[in-house]
Short mmCIF file of C-alpha atoms in Angstrom, two decimals:
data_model
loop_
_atom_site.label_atom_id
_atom_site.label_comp_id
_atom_site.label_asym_id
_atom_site.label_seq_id
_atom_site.Cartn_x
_atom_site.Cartn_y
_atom_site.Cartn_z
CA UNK B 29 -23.58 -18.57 25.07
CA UNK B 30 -20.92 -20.98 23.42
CA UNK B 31 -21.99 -24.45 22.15
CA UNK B 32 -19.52 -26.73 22.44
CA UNK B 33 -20.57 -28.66 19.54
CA UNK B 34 -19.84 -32.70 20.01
CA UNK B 35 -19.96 -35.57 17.52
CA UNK B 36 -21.23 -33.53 14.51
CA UNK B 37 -24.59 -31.44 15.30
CA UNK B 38 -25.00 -33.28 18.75
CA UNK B 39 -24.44 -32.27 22.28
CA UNK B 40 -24.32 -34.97 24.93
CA UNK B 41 -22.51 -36.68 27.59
CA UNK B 42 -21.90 -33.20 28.89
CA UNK B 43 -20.80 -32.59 32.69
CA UNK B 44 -22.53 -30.20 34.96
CA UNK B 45 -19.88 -27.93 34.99
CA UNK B 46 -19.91 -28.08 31.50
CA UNK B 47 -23.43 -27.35 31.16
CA UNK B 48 -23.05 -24.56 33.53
CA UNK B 49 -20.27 -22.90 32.06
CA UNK B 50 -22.61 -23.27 28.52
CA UNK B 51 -25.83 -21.52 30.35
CA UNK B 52 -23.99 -19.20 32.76
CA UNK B 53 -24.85 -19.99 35.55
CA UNK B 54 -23.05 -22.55 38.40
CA UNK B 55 -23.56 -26.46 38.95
CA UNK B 56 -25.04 -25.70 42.28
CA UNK B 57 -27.96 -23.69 40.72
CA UNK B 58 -28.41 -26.40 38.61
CA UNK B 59 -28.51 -28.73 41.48
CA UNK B 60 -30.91 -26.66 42.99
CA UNK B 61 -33.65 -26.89 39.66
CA UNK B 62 -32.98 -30.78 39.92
CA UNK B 63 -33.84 -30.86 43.98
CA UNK B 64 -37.19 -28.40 43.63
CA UNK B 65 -38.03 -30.11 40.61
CA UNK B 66 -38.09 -27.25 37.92
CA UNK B 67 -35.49 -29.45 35.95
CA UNK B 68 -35.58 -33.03 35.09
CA UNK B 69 -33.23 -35.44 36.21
CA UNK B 70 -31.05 -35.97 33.20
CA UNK B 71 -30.16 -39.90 32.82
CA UNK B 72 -27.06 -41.11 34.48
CA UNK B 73 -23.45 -42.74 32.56
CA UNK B 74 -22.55 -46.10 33.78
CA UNK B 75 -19.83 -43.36 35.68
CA UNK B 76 -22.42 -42.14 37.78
CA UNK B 77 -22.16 -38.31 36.14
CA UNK B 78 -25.89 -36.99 34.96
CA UNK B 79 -25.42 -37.59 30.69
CA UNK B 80 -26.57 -34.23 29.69
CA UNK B 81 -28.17 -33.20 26.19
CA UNK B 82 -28.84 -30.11 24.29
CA UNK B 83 -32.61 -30.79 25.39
CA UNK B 84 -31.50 -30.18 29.10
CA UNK B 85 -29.30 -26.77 28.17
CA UNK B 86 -32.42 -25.56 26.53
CA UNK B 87 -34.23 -26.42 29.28
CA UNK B 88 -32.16 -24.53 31.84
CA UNK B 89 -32.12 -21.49 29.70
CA UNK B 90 -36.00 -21.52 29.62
CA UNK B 91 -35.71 -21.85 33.03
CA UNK B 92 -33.15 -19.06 33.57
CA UNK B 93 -35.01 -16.61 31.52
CA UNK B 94 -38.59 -17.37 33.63
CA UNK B 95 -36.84 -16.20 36.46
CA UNK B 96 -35.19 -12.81 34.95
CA UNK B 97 -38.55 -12.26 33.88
CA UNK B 98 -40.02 -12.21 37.79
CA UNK B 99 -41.08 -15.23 37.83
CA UNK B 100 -40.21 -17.45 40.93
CA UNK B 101 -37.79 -20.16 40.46
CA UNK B 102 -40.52 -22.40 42.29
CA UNK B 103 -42.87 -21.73 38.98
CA UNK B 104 -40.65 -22.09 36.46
CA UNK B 105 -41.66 -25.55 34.93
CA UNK B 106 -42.37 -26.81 31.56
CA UNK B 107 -46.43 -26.08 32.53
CA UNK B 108 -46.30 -22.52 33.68
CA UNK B 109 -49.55 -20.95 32.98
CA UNK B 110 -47.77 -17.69 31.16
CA UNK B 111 -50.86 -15.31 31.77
CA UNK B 112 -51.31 -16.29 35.23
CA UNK B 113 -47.45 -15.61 35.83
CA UNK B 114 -48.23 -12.17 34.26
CA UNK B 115 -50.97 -11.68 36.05
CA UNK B 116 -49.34 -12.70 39.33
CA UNK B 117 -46.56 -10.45 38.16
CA UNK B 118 -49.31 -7.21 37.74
CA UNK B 119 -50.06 -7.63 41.17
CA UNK B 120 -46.84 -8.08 42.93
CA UNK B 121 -45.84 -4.56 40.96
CA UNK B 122 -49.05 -3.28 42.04
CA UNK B 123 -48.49 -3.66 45.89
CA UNK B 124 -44.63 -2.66 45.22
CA UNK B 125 -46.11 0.49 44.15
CA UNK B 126 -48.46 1.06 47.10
CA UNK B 127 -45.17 0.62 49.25
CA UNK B 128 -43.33 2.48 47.33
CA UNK B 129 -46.28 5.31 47.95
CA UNK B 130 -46.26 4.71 51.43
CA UNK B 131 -42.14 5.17 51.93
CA UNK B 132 -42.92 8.07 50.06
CA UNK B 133 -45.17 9.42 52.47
CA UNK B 134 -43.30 8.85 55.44
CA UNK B 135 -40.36 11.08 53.97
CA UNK B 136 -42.39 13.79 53.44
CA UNK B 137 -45.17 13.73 56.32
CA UNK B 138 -42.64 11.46 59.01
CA UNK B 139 -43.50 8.37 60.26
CA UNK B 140 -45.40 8.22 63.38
CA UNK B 141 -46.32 10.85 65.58
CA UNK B 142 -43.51 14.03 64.81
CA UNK B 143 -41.85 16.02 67.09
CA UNK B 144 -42.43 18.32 69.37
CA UNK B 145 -45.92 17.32 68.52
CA UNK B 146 -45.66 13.79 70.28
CA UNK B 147 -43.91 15.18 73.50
CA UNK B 148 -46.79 17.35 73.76
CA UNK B 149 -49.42 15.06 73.57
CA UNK B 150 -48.11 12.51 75.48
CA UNK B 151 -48.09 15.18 78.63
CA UNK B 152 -51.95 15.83 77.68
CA UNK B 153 -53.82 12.63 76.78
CA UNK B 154 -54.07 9.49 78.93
CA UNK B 155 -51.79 6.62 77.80
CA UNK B 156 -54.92 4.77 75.76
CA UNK B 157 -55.27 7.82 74.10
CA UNK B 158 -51.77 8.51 73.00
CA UNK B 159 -51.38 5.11 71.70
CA UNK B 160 -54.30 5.63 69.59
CA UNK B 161 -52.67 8.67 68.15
CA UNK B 162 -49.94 6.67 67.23
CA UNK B 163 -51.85 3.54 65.48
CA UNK B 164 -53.45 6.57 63.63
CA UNK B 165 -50.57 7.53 62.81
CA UNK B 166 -49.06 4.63 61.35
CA UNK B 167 -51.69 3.01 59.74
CA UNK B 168 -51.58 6.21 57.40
CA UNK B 169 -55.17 8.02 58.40
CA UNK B 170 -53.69 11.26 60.02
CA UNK B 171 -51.69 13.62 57.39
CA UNK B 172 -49.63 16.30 57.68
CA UNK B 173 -52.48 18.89 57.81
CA UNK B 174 -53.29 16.54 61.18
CA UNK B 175 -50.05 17.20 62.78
CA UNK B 176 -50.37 20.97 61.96
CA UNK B 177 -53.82 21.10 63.21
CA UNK B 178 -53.00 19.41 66.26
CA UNK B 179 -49.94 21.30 66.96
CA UNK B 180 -52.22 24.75 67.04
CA UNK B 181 -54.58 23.27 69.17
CA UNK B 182 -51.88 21.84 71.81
CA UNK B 183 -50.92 25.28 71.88
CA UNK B 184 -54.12 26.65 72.79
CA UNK B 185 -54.45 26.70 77.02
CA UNK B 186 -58.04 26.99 76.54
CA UNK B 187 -58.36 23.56 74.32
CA UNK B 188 -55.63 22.04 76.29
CA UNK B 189 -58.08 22.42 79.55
CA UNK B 190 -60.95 21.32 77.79
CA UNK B 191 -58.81 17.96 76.59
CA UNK B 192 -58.12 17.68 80.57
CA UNK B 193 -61.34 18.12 81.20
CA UNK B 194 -63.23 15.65 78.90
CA UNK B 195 -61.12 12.82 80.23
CA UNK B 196 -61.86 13.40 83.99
CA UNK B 197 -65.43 12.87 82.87
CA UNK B 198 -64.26 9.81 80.49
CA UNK B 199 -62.89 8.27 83.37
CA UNK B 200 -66.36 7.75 84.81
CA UNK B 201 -68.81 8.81 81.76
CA UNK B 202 -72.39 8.66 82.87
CA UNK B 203 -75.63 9.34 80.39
CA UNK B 204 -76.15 12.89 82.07
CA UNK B 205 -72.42 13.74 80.86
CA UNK B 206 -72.96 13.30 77.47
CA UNK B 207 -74.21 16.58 76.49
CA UNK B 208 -71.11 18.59 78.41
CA UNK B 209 -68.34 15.84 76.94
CA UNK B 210 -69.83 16.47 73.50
CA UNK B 211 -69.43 19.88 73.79
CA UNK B 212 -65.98 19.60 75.06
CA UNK B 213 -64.92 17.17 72.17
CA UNK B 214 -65.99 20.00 70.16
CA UNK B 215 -63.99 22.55 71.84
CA UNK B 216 -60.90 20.56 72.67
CA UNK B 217 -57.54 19.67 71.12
CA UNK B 218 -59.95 17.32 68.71
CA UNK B 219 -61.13 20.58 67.13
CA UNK B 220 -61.00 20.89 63.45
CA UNK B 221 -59.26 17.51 63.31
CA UNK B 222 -61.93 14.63 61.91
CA UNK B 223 -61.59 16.38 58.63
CA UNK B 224 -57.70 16.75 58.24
CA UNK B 225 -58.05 12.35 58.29
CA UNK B 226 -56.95 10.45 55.10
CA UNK B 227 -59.75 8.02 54.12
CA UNK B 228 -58.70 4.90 55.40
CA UNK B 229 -59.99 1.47 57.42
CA UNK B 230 -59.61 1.70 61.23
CA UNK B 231 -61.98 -0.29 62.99
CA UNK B 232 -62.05 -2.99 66.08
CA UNK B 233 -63.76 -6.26 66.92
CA UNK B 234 -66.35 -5.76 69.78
CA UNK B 235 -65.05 -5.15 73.21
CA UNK B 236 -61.36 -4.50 72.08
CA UNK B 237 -61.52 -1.13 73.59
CA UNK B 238 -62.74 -2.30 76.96
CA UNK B 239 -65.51 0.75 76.77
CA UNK B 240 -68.29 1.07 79.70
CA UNK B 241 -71.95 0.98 78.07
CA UNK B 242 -71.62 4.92 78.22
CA UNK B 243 -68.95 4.95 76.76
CA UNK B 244 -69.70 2.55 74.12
CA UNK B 245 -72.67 4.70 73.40
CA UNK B 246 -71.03 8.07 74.02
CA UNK B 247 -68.74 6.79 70.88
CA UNK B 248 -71.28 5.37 68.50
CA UNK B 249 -73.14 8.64 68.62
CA UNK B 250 -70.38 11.03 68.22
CA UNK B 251 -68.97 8.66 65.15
CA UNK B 252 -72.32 8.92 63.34
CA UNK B 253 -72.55 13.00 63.74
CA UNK B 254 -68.37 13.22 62.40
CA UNK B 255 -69.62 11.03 59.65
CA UNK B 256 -72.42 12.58 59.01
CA UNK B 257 -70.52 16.38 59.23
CA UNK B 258 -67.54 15.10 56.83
CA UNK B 259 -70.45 13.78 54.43
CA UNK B 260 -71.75 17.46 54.69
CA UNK B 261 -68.40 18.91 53.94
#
């Protein structure tokens, strides 16, 4: 940066596009701190132009820095609070990290259900069913042990039939079914699954699911044995 020193050791009556050129930067950036009020107005010459001063190019600089440090250009006043802007700072390069994780994972496990293994179980579960595979999916609970797991088990006739057969009793779940769907969970293309699951937060507000009081009850039970087998695990 080149001072172009005026009237011994003092800078003023400066134009903006002298200041700029000073500072690096362009007049309409410096416009800009003016308008969102990072930068003070600068007094005026009986001309009109903004009189700038070596106080105001120190001022811009301080501002320019704030912001190459990461800290928004909506923040960068004379009264920053420097450890909350650090602190804000931590955070923001905390959840750019847990991105960064989660792009990460989607290279190497895919995003969404992969293929074959959605074609498949789109042909096997009911609609409801498939789109819960999905929000699994994407929310980052299943892993790529899932998909394998589920693959083998799509591939199985013998699961397969007991997946077709669970949700023909689903369809109209009564408390004397409970016992044979249970058993069919167990045996189905669900098999060996709850425990291939990422820990993670999936859960509902009441009466999103649109469940029958069987079915509400059916669920509730078999959620507290899986929890209760993974806690066993």
């Amino acid at each position: 940066m080149t001072l172009p020193w005026r009237n011994g050791l003092e800078l003023e009556n400066m134009k903006i596009s002298e200041v700029a050129a000073i500072v690096g930067c362009t007049p309409r950036a410096i416009r800009h701190y003016h308008q969102i009020g990072v930068l003070e107005e600068p007094p005026r010459l009986s001309n009109g132009y903004r009189n700038y001063r070596i106080t105001d190019i120190a001022a811009i600089v301080r501002i320019r820095a704030l912001i190459a440090a990461g800290i928004p250009i909506e923040s960068a006043s004379q009264t920053i609070d420097l450890h909350a802007a650090l602190q804000s700072l931590d955070n923001r390069i905390q959840s750019l990290e847990r991105q960064r994780a989660q792009l990460l994972r989607y290279l190497t496990e895919g995003f969404g259900i992969p293929e074959p293994i959605a074609t498949k179980l789109r042909s096997t579960v009911p609609t409801a069913e498939f789109e819960m595979w999905e929000l699994m999916a994407f929310s980052g609970i299943t892993t790529e042990k899932t998909w394998q797991v589920v693959e083998q088990n799509l591939n199985n006739p013998h699961l397969v039939a007991n997946t077709l057969r669970f949700y023909a009793l689903w369809s109209d779940l009564s408390d004397s079914d409970f016992d044979e769907a249970a058993l069919l969970i167990d045996d189905s293309i669900m098999k060996d699954i709850w425990q291939t699951f990422r820990e993670g937060d999936l859960s509902f507000p009441p009466g999103a699911l649109s469940l029958s009081p069987p079915q509400e009850q059916f669920l509730t039970s078999m959620a507290a044995i899986m929890i209760n087998r993974l806690g066993s695990s």
